[in-house]
Amino acid sequence: MLWETIRLALLSVRRNVLRSFLTLLGIVIGVAAVIAMITIGSGTTEKVKNDISKLGSNLLVVRAARPERGGSTSFTPRRLEERDLIGLRKGLTNAKAVSAASQSTVRVVYGAENIAAQVTGTDTDFFIARDWDVSSGRIFSESEVRSGAGVCILGETVRQQFFGAGDPDGMSVRVNKTSCKVIGVLQAKGTSGFGQDQDAVVMMPLGAFQRRIAGNRNIDAVYIAAQDGVATSAVQESIEGIMRDTRRLAPDADDNFEVRDMTQIADAMTSATTTMTGMLGAVAGVSLLVGGIGIMNIMLVSVTERTREIGIRLAIGAHEKHILIQFLVEATVLSLLGGLIGIAIGLALAGAASLTLSIPFAPSIPIILLAVGFSALIGMVFGFFPALRGARLDPIDALRHE
Amino acid sequence: MTEKPLITFDQVWKTYGEGEASVHALAGVDLSIRRGEFVAIMGPSGSGKSTAMNIIGCLDTPTSGRYGFLGVDAGRLDRNRRAVLRNLYVGFVFQGYNLLPRTTAAENVELPLIYRGAPASERHKLAAEALEQVGLLGRQGHTPAELSGGQQQRVAIARAIVTKPTLLVADEPTGNLDTARSHEIMELLTRLNQDLGLTVVMVTHEADIAAYAQRTIGFLDGHIASDQLNRKAA
């Protein structure tokens, strides 16, 4: 009986191809929009997550705080100094790596080639903290860091620019007019979420950077990696305590430094994109509602058009429920069909978007199943009233209907 | 015959509207029709003949009085129970054929069996038999648009008899047909009445069509004005 009804519904969809298609259009557009939005949205979320995890997981960054605009006049940020670093190295028990770094964008030259690279002066812990290793050669030795030797590690972009397919090991490049010997090449990281080439970099020991490039003994930032299994928030608390002790801050004084938890930033950005996805999905959902009203409209027309047919069916023994089911199934089949077409179109759109925007294609099975279920539900809900109207018809009146 | 009548009207009233504006379509009708009879109902429009036919076919219920069908007080049954009764015991033939458009003859004939929950194989078999009985074997795959008026009415008759009903209710079955076609349809109905013992109640306003019946009941202003056996059949 149900199978018969479904067959009948499909038959009636086929009989009015154009009208069925126009009816479906609302659902198709609605479902396609929802699927495309959510698939693209979750792709973006995934990309943001990846980008942030490229910076290194469990990473905390200590910097001199920027003065808050309009904040208390007593606030004075203080540059990070050797003392702060020593204090953190000694005091932190829940950190896996504590690394000082200073950066500057400088022109790097090799032969006739030159490139603007971000030059970072740092130490061996940096590679642990940032979860970054060399793909060839080696990182600095402890003695090179201590003495501030003129050695450097190239980022993949710099290597390619200067040496193409060749091996740069042992070659000399000029960084800001001083020469340094290449000892390794960093693993490629690709472009960051903010469109920055993370491989256009050169690493050198902090001492060498301070002496030869910066010309001062400043430290821009301290990168700290939390020990595995330790919450970054706990490490952040320890850091704040040690920094305040080292700097002898009075209990009521403001911090004159800032600690950033990259995990928190990652969470914040992820939740921002998730919220955005949800909102876009909701807006697209409104068009689904409109699609549902379209179905109701056409089902009412269909019931009126087929009043005589309903009369015949009632006369030869159909129950109210048979007529109700017939039109409900018809509406459901119609909207389900629209939903399936919509899912196909939505996924195609999301696929195209992921290619052009180079974000991951992240179709979500639960969302697709939800869309299928929801479009079926729309058919049932919006098909119910017209179907009931058909089922309640008086067979004598219905037979008389012209 | 000592057998109980198939159809009994016992002071049946059917009233439309209320108070001053009320109209009595049937005003205390008594009637009985035996199993196997072929009855023609005649009368001018507004005489109550259609109302009587709708009640006989279990499509409608009396306002008061008792309508007995197969010994059951059919006038007191609800919508769905009457639907079951129609499906099992009544076949309908209409003036306008009332076949489902763009649906094949076989599918049209199978329709009442679907509501009975019959399996597909049985439906196909019974539909083919019914179409053979009305002389349309080989036309199963044709849609109403591909059939003549007479053929469409034959499909409608096949649909009415496919459930092997006790009663066939025909509402001006020849109203849309020319004379030759009309007589063919009447001969078919007569044959079904005689061969299958099918009780036929037919509304018509043409005397030569009514002449095929054994008995003619004349309605006027909600009453039975005449009830006589036809000479030809008698």
Coordinates of N, CA, C and O in Angstrom, one line a residue, chain A residues 170-288:
Chain A
G170 N 76.8 25.0 4.0 CA 78.2 25.5 4.0 C 78.4 26.7 3.1 O 79.5 27.3 3.1
M171 N 77.4 27.1 2.4 CA 77.5 28.4 1.6 C 77.3 29.6 2.5 O 76.8 29.5 3.6
S172 N 77.8 30.7 2.0 CA 77.7 32.0 2.7 C 76.6 32.9 2.1 O 76.6 33.0 0.9
V173 N 75.7 33.4 2.9 CA 74.8 34.4 2.4 C 75.0 35.7 3.2 O 75.6 35.7 4.3
R174 N 74.6 36.8 2.6 CA 74.8 38.1 3.3 C 73.5 38.6 3.8 O 72.5 38.6 3.2
V175 N 73.5 38.8 5.2 CA 72.3 39.3 5.8 C 72.7 40.7 6.4 O 73.5 40.8 7.2
N176 N 72.0 41.7 5.8 CA 72.3 43.1 6.2 C 73.8 43.4 6.3 O 74.3 43.9 7.2
K177 N 74.5 43.0 5.2 CA 75.9 43.3 5.0 C 76.9 42.5 5.8 O 78.1 42.7 5.7
T178 N 76.3 41.6 6.7 CA 77.3 40.7 7.4 C 77.1 39.4 6.8 O 76.0 39.0 6.4
S179 N 78.1 38.6 6.7 CA 78.1 37.3 6.1 C 77.8 36.2 7.1 O 78.2 36.3 8.3
C180 N 77.0 35.2 6.7 CA 76.8 34.1 7.6 C 76.7 32.8 6.9 O 76.3 32.7 5.7
K181 N 77.2 31.7 7.6 CA 77.3 30.4 6.9 C 76.0 29.6 7.1 O 75.5 29.5 8.2
V182 N 75.5 29.1 6.0 CA 74.3 28.3 6.1 C 74.6 26.9 6.6 O 75.5 26.2 6.2
I183 N 73.8 26.5 7.7 CA 74.0 25.2 8.3 C 72.8 24.2 8.1 O 72.9 23.1 8.4
G184 N 71.7 24.8 7.7 CA 70.5 23.9 7.5 C 69.3 24.6 6.8 O 69.4 25.8 6.5
V185 N 68.3 23.9 6.5 CA 67.1 24.4 5.8 C 65.9 24.0 6.6 O 65.8 22.8 7.0
L186 N 65.0 24.9 6.9 CA 63.8 24.6 7.7 C 62.7 23.9 6.9 O 62.7 24.1 5.6
Q187 N 61.9 23.1 7.6 CA 60.8 22.5 6.9 C 59.8 23.5 6.4 O 59.7 24.6 7.0
A188 N 59.2 23.3 5.2 CA 58.3 24.2 4.7 C 57.0 24.3 5.5 O 56.5 23.3 5.9
K189 N 56.5 25.5 5.7 CA 55.2 25.6 6.5 C 54.1 26.2 5.6 O 52.9 26.1 6.0
G190 N 54.5 26.7 4.5 CA 53.4 27.2 3.6 C 52.9 28.6 4.0 O 53.5 29.2 4.9
T191 N 51.8 29.0 3.4 CA 51.2 30.3 3.6 C 50.4 30.3 4.9 O 49.6 29.4 5.1
S192 N 50.4 31.3 5.7 CA 49.6 31.4 6.9 C 48.2 31.8 6.5 O 48.0 32.3 5.4
G193 N 47.3 31.7 7.5 CA 45.9 32.1 7.2 C 45.8 33.6 6.9 O 44.8 34.1 6.4
F194 N 46.8 34.3 7.2 CA 46.8 35.8 6.9 C 47.5 36.1 5.6 O 47.8 37.3 5.4
G195 N 47.8 35.1 4.8 CA 48.4 35.3 3.5 C 49.9 35.6 3.6 O 50.5 36.1 2.6
Q196 N 50.5 35.2 4.7 CA 52.0 35.5 4.8 C 52.8 34.3 4.5 O 52.4 33.2 4.9
D197 N 53.8 34.4 3.7 CA 54.7 33.3 3.4 C 55.6 33.0 4.6 O 56.4 33.8 5.0
Q198 N 55.3 31.9 5.3 CA 56.0 31.6 6.5 C 57.4 31.0 6.3 O 58.1 30.6 7.2
D199 N 57.7 30.8 5.0 CA 59.0 30.2 4.6 C 60.0 31.2 4.1 O 61.2 30.9 3.8
A200 N 59.6 32.5 4.1 CA 60.6 33.6 3.7 C 61.3 34.0 4.9 O 61.1 35.2 5.3
V201 N 62.0 33.2 5.5 CA 62.7 33.5 6.8 C 64.1 33.0 6.9 O 64.5 32.1 6.1
V202 N 64.9 33.6 7.8 CA 66.2 33.2 8.1 C 66.4 33.2 9.6 O 65.9 34.1 10.3
M203 N 66.9 32.1 10.1 CA 67.1 32.0 11.6 C 68.6 32.1 11.9 O 69.4 31.5 11.2
M204 N 69.0 32.8 12.9 CA 70.4 32.9 13.4 C 70.4 33.0 14.9 O 69.4 33.2 15.5
P205 N 71.5 32.7 15.5 CA 71.6 32.8 17.0 C 71.2 34.2 17.4 O 71.6 35.2 16.7
L206 N 70.6 34.3 18.6 CA 70.1 35.5 19.1 C 71.2 36.5 19.2 O 71.1 37.7 18.8
G207 N 72.4 36.1 19.8 CA 73.5 37.0 20.0 C 74.0 37.6 18.7 O 74.3 38.8 18.6
A208 N 74.1 36.8 17.6 CA 74.5 37.2 16.3 C 73.6 38.3 15.8 O 74.0 39.3 15.2
F209 N 72.2 38.0 15.9 CA 71.2 38.9 15.5 C 71.3 40.3 16.2 O 71.3 41.3 15.6
Q210 N 71.4 40.2 17.5 CA 71.5 41.4 18.3 C 72.7 42.3 17.9 O 72.6 43.5 17.7
R211 N 73.9 41.6 17.8 CA 75.1 42.4 17.5 C 75.1 42.9 16.1 O 75.3 44.0 15.8
R212 N 74.8 42.0 15.1 CA 75.1 42.4 13.7 C 73.9 43.0 13.0 O 74.1 43.8 12.0
I213 N 72.7 42.7 13.5 CA 71.5 43.3 12.7 C 70.8 44.3 13.5 O 70.6 45.4 13.0
A214 N 70.4 44.0 14.7 CA 69.6 44.9 15.5 C 70.4 46.0 16.1 O 70.0 47.2 16.2
G215 N 71.6 45.7 16.5 CA 72.5 46.7 17.1 C 72.1 47.0 18.5 O 72.4 48.1 19.1
N216 N 71.3 46.1 19.1 CA 70.9 46.3 20.6 C 70.7 45.0 21.2 O 70.9 43.9 20.5
R217 N 70.4 44.9 22.5 CA 70.3 43.7 23.2 C 68.9 43.4 23.5 O 68.5 42.6 24.5
N218 N 68.0 43.9 22.7 CA 66.5 43.7 23.0 C 66.1 42.3 22.7 O 66.6 41.6 21.8
I219 N 65.0 41.9 23.4 CA 64.4 40.6 23.1 C 62.9 41.0 22.8 O 62.3 41.7 23.6
D220 N 62.4 40.6 21.6 CA 61.1 41.0 21.2 C 60.0 40.1 21.9 O 59.0 40.6 22.3
A221 N 60.3 38.8 22.0 CA 59.3 37.9 22.6 C 60.0 36.7 23.2 O 61.1 36.3 22.8
V222 N 59.3 36.1 24.1 CA 59.8 34.8 24.7 C 58.7 33.8 24.3 O 57.5 34.0 24.6
Y223 N 59.1 32.7 23.6 CA 58.1 31.7 23.2 C 58.3 30.5 24.2 O 59.4 30.1 24.5
I224 N 57.2 30.1 24.8 CA 57.2 29.1 25.8 C 56.2 28.0 25.4 O 55.1 28.2 25.0
A225 N 56.7 26.7 25.4 CA 55.9 25.6 25.1 C 55.5 24.9 26.4 O 56.4 24.6 27.2
A226 N 54.2 24.7 26.6 CA 53.8 24.0 27.8 C 54.2 22.5 27.7 O 54.3 22.0 26.6
Q227 N 54.5 21.9 28.9 CA 54.8 20.5 28.8 C 53.6 19.7 28.4 O 52.5 20.1 28.6
D228 N 53.8 18.5 27.8 CA 52.7 17.7 27.3 C 51.8 17.4 28.5 O 52.3 17.0 29.5
G229 N 50.5 17.5 28.3 CA 49.6 17.2 29.3 C 49.3 18.3 30.3 O 48.5 18.1 31.2
V230 N 50.1 19.4 30.2 CA 49.8 20.5 31.2 C 49.0 21.6 30.4 O 49.2 21.9 29.3
A231 N 47.9 22.1 31.1 CA 47.1 23.1 30.5 C 47.8 24.4 30.3 O 48.6 24.8 31.2
T232 N 47.7 25.0 29.2 CA 48.4 26.2 28.9 C 48.0 27.3 29.9 O 48.8 28.2 30.2
S233 N 46.7 27.2 30.4 CA 46.3 28.3 31.4 C 47.1 28.2 32.6 O 47.5 29.2 33.2
A234 N 47.5 27.0 33.0 CA 48.3 26.8 34.3 C 49.7 27.4 34.0 O 50.3 28.1 34.9
V235 N 50.3 27.1 32.8 CA 51.6 27.7 32.5 C 51.5 29.2 32.5 O 52.4 29.9 32.9
Q236 N 50.4 29.7 31.9 CA 50.3 31.1 31.8 C 50.3 31.8 33.2 O 51.0 32.8 33.4
E237 N 49.6 31.1 34.2 CA 49.7 31.6 35.5 C 51.1 31.6 36.1 O 51.5 32.6 36.7
S238 N 51.8 30.5 35.9 CA 53.2 30.5 36.4 C 54.0 31.6 35.8 O 54.8 32.2 36.5
I239 N 53.9 31.8 34.5 CA 54.7 32.8 33.8 C 54.4 34.2 34.4 O 55.3 34.9 34.7
E240 N 53.1 34.5 34.6 CA 52.7 35.8 35.1 C 53.3 36.0 36.5 O 53.9 37.0 36.8
G241 N 53.3 34.9 37.3 CA 53.9 35.0 38.7 C 55.4 35.3 38.6 O 55.9 36.2 39.3
I242 N 56.1 34.5 37.8 CA 57.5 34.6 37.7 C 57.9 36.0 37.2 O 58.8 36.7 37.7
M243 N 57.2 36.5 36.2 CA 57.5 37.8 35.6 C 57.3 38.9 36.6 O 58.2 39.8 36.7
R244 N 56.2 38.8 37.4 CA 56.0 39.8 38.4 C 57.1 39.8 39.5 O 57.5 40.9 39.9
D245 N 57.5 38.6 39.8 CA 58.6 38.4 40.9 C 59.9 39.0 40.3 O 60.5 39.8 41.0
T246 N 60.2 38.6 39.1 CA 61.5 39.1 38.5 C 61.5 40.6 38.4 O 62.5 41.2 38.7
R247 N 60.3 41.1 38.1 CA 60.3 42.6 37.8 C 59.9 43.3 39.1 O 59.7 44.5 39.1
R248 N 59.7 42.6 40.2 CA 59.4 43.1 41.5 C 58.2 44.1 41.5 O 58.3 45.2 41.9
L249 N 57.1 43.6 40.9 CA 55.9 44.5 40.8 C 55.2 44.4 42.1 O 55.0 43.3 42.7
A250 N 54.7 45.6 42.5 CA 53.9 45.6 43.7 C 52.6 44.9 43.5 O 52.1 44.8 42.3
P251 N 51.9 44.3 44.5 CA 50.7 43.4 44.3 C 49.6 44.2 43.6 O 48.8 43.6 42.8
D252 N 49.5 45.5 43.8 CA 48.4 46.3 43.2 C 48.8 46.9 41.8 O 48.0 47.5 41.2
A253 N 50.1 46.6 41.4 CA 50.5 47.2 40.1 C 50.0 46.4 38.9 O 49.8 45.2 39.1
D254 N 49.8 47.1 37.8 CA 49.4 46.4 36.6 C 50.6 45.6 36.0 O 51.7 46.0 36.3
D255 N 50.3 44.6 35.3 CA 51.4 43.9 34.5 C 52.0 44.9 33.5 O 51.3 45.6 32.9
N256 N 53.3 44.8 33.4 CA 53.9 45.6 32.3 C 54.5 44.7 31.2 O 55.5 44.9 30.6
F257 N 53.7 43.6 31.0 CA 54.1 42.6 30.0 C 52.8 41.9 29.6 O 51.8 42.1 30.3
E258 N 52.7 41.2 28.5 CA 51.5 40.4 28.2 C 51.9 39.0 27.9 O 53.0 38.7 27.3
V259 N 51.0 38.1 28.2 CA 51.2 36.7 27.9 C 50.0 36.2 27.0 O 48.9 36.4 27.4
R260 N 50.4 35.7 25.8 CA 49.3 35.3 24.9 C 49.3 33.8 24.8 O 50.4 33.2 24.6
D261 N 48.1 33.2 25.0 CA 48.0 31.8 24.9 C 47.5 31.5 23.5 O 46.3 31.8 23.1
M262 N 48.3 30.8 22.6 CA 47.9 30.6 21.2 C 46.7 29.6 21.2 O 45.9 29.7 20.3
T263 N 46.6 28.7 22.1 CA 45.4 27.8 22.2 C 44.1 28.6 22.3 O 43.1 28.3 21.6
Q264 N 44.2 29.6 23.2 CA 43.0 30.4 23.4 C 42.6 31.2 22.1 O 41.5 31.3 21.8
I265 N 43.7 31.7 21.5 CA 43.4 32.4 20.3 C 42.8 31.5 19.2 O 41.8 31.9 18.5
A266 N 43.4 30.3 19.2 CA 42.8 29.3 18.2 C 41.4 29.0 18.5 O 40.5 29.0 17.6
D267 N 41.1 28.8 19.8 CA 39.7 28.5 20.2 C 38.8 29.7 19.8 O 37.7 29.5 19.3
A268 N 39.3 30.9 20.1 CA 38.4 32.1 19.9 C 38.1 32.2 18.4 O 37.0 32.4 18.0
M269 N 39.2 32.0 17.5 CA 39.0 32.1 16.1 C 38.1 31.0 15.6 O 37.2 31.3 14.7
T270 N 38.3 29.8 16.1 CA 37.5 28.7 15.7 C 36.0 29.0 16.0 O 35.1 28.8 15.2
S271 N 35.8 29.5 17.3 CA 34.4 29.7 17.7 C 33.8 30.8 16.9 O 32.6 30.8 16.6
A272 N 34.6 31.8 16.5 CA 34.1 32.9 15.7 C 33.7 32.4 14.3 O 32.6 32.7 13.9
T273 N 34.5 31.5 13.7 CA 34.1 31.0 12.4 C 32.9 30.1 12.5 O 32.0 30.1 11.6
T274 N 32.9 29.3 13.6 CA 31.7 28.4 13.8 C 30.4 29.2 13.9 O 29.4 28.9 13.3
T275 N 30.5 30.3 14.7 CA 29.3 31.2 14.9 C 28.9 31.7 13.5 O 27.7 31.7 13.2
M276 N 29.9 32.2 12.8 CA 29.6 32.7 11.4 C 28.9 31.7 10.6 O 27.9 32.0 9.9
T277 N 29.4 30.5 10.6 CA 28.9 29.4 9.8 C 27.4 29.1 10.2 O 26.5 29.0 9.4
G278 N 27.2 29.1 11.5 CA 25.8 28.9 12.0 C 24.9 30.0 11.6 O 23.8 29.7 11.1
M279 N 25.3 31.2 11.6 CA 24.5 32.3 11.2 C 24.1 32.3 9.7 O 23.0 32.4 9.3
L280 N 25.2 32.0 8.9 CA 24.9 31.9 7.5 C 24.0 30.7 7.2 O 23.1 30.8 6.4
G281 N 24.2 29.6 7.9 CA 23.3 28.5 7.8 C 21.9 28.8 8.1 O 20.9 28.4 7.4
A282 N 21.7 29.6 9.2 CA 20.3 30.0 9.6 C 19.7 30.9 8.6 O 18.5 30.7 8.2
V283 N 20.4 31.8 8.0 CA 19.9 32.6 6.9 C 19.4 31.8 5.7 O 18.3 31.9 5.2
A284 N 20.3 30.8 5.4 CA 20.0 29.9 4.3 C 18.7 29.1 4.7 O 17.9 28.8 3.8
G285 N 18.6 28.8 6.0 CA 17.5 28.0 6.4 C 16.1 28.7 6.2 O 15.1 28.1 5.9
V286 N 16.2 30.0 6.2 CA 14.9 30.8 6.0 C 14.4 30.5 4.6 O 13.2 30.4 4.3
S287 N 15.4 30.4 3.6 CA 14.9 30.1 2.3 C 14.3 28.7 2.2 O 13.4 28.5 1.3
L288 N 14.7 27.8 3.1 CA 14.1 26.5 3.1 C 12.6 26.6 3.5 O 11.7 26.0 3.0

